[in-house]
PDB file of C-alpha atoms in Angstrom:
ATOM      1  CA  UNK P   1     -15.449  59.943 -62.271  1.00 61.00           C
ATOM      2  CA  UNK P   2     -18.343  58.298 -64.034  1.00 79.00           C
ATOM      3  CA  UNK P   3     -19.723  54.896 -62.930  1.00 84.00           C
ATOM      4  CA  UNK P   4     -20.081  51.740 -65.053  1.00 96.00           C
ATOM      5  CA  UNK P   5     -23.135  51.377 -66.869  1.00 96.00           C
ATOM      6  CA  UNK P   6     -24.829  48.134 -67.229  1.00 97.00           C
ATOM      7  CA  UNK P   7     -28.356  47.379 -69.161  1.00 97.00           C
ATOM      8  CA  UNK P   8     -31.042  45.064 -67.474  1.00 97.00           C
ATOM      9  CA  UNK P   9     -34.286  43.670 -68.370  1.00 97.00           C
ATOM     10  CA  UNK P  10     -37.515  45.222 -66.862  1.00 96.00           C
ATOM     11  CA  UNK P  11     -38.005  42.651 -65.067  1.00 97.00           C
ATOM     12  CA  UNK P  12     -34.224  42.900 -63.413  1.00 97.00           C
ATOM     13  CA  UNK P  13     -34.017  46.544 -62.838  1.00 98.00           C
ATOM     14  CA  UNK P  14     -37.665  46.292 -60.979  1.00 96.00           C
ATOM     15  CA  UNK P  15     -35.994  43.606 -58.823  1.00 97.00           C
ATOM     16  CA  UNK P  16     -33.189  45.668 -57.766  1.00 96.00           C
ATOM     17  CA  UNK P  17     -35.631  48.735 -57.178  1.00 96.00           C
ATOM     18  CA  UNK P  18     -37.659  47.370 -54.959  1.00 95.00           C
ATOM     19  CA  UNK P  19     -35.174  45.285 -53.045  1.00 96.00           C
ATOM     20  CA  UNK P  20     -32.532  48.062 -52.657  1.00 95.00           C
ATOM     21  CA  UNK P  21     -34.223  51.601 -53.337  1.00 94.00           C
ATOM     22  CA  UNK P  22     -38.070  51.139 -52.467  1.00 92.00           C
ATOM     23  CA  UNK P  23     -37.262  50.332 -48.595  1.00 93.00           C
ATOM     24  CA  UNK P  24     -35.036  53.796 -48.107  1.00 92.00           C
ATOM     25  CA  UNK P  25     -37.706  55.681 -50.229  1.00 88.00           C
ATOM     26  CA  UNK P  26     -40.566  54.681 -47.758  1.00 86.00           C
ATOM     27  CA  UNK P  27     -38.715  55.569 -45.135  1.00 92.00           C
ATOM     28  CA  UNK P  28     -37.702  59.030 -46.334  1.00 91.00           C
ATOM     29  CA  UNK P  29     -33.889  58.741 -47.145  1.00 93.00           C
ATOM     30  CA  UNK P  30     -35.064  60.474 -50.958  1.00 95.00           C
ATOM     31  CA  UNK P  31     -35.856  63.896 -52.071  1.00 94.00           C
ATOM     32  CA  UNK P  32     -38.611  63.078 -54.972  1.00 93.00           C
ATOM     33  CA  UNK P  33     -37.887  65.308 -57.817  1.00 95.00           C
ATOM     34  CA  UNK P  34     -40.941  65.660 -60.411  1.00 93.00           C
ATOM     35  CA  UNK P  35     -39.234  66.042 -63.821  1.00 94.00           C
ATOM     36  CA  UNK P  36     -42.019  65.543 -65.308  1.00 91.00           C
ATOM     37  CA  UNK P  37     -46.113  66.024 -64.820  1.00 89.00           C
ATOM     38  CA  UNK P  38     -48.696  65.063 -67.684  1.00 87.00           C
ATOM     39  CA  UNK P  39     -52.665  65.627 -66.359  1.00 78.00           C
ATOM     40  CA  UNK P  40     -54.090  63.309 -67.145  1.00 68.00           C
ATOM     41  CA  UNK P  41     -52.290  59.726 -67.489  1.00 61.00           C
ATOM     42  CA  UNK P  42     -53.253  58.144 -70.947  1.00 66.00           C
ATOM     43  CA  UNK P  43     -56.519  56.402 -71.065  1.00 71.00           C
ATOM     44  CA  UNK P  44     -54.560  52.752 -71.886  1.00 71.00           C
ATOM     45  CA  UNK P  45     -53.169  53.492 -67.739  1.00 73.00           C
ATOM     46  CA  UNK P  46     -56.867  52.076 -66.864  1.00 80.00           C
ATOM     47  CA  UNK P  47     -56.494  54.884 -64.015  1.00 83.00           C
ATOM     48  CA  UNK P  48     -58.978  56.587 -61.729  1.00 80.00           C
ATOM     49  CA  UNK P  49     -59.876  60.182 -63.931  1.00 83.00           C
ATOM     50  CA  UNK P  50     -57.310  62.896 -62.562  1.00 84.00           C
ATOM     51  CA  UNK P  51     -54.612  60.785 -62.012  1.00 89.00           C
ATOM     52  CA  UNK P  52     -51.410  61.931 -63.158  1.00 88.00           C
ATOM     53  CA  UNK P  53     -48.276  60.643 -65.425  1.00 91.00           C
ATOM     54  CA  UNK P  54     -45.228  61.819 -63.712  1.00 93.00           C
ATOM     55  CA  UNK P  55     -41.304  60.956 -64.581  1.00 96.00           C
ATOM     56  CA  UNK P  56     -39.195  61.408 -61.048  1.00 97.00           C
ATOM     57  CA  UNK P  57     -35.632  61.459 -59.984  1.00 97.00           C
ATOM     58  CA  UNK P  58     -34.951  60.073 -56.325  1.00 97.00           C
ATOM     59  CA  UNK P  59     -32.081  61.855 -55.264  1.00 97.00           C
ATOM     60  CA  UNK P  60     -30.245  60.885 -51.887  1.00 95.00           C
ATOM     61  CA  UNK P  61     -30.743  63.470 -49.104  1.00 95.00           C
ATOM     62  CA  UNK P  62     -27.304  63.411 -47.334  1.00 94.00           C
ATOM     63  CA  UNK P  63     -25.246  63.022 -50.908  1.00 94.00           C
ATOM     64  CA  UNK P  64     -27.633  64.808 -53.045  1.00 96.00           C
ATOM     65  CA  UNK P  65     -26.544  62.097 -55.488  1.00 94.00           C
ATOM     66  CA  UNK P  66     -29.406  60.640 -58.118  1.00 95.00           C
ATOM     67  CA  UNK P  67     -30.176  57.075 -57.207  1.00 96.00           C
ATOM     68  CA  UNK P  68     -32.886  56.418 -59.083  1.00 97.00           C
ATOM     69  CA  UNK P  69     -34.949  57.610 -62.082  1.00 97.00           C
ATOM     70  CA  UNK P  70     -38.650  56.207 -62.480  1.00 97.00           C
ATOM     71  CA  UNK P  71     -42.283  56.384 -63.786  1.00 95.00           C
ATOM     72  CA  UNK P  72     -44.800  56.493 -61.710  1.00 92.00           C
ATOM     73  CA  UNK P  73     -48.810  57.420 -62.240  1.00 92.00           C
ATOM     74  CA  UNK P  74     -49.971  59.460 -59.293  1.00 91.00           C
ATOM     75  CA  UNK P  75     -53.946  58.668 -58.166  1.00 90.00           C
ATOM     76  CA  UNK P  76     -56.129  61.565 -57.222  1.00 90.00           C
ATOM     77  CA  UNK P  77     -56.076  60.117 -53.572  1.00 91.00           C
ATOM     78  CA  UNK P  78     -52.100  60.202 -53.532  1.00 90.00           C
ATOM     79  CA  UNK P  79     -51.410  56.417 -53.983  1.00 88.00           C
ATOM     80  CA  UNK P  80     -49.386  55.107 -56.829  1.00 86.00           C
ATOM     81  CA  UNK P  81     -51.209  53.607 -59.398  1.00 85.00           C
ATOM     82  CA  UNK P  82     -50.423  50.119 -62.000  1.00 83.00           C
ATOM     83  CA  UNK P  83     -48.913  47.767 -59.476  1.00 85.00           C
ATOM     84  CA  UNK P  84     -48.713  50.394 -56.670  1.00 85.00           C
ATOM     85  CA  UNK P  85     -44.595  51.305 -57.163  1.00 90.00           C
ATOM     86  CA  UNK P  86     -42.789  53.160 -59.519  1.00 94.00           C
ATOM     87  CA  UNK P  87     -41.549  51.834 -62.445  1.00 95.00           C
ATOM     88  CA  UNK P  88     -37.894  52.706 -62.594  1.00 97.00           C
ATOM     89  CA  UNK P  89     -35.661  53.468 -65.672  1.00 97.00           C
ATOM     90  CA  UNK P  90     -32.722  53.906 -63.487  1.00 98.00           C
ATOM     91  CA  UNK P  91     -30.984  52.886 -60.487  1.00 97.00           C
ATOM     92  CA  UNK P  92     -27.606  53.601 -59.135  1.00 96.00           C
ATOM     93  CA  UNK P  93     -26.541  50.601 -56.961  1.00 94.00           C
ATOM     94  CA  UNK P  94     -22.808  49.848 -55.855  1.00 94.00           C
ATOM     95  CA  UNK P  95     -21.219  51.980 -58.099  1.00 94.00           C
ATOM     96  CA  UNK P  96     -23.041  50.420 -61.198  1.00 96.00           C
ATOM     97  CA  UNK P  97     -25.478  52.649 -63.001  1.00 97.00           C
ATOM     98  CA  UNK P  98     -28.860  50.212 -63.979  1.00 98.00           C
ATOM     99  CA  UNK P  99     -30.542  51.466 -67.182  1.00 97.00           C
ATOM    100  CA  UNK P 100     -33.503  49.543 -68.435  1.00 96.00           C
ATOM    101  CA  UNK P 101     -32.612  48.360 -72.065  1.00 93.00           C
ATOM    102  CA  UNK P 102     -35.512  49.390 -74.129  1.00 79.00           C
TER     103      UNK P 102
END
């Protein structure tokens, strides 16, 4: 059975990634999946040399169901670079699939 599908701003879909998905991802509820891995990020990123452009799923460990999709530029040193979170493209919330209208 497929979920209803709603399209948010960029500034909505942020809001409901950090409220709901950020918290259980930093404490380790999520299997990162790297779908993607560009070396190295674009030079408009402004990001330390060696930093990487990665596209990742965020898949719940106990359901193995995707919760999130995002975009997210990796540092050298491991921290997430821009404003320091991912920038999701997805999120599964409530039975509602999230996609960020483009």
């Amino acid at each position: 059975m497929s979920t209803p599908i709603r399209y948010i701003s960029p500034k909505e879909i942020r809001e409901l990634f950090n409220s709901n998905i950020l918290p259980d991802i930093d404490q380790g509820l999520f299997i990162v999946e790297i779908q993607t891995d560009k070396h190295p990020s674009s030079n408009k990123a402004s990001e330390p040399y060696c930093t990487r452009s990665q596209f990742v799923k965020y898949v719940d460990k106990y359901s193995l169901k995707e919760i999130a999709w995002a975009h997210r530029y990796l540092r050298p040193d491991f921290t997430i670079g821009a404003s320091g979170k991912p920038d999701p493209k997805m999120v599964l919330l409530d039975g509602i699939t999230y996609y960020v209208q483009s």
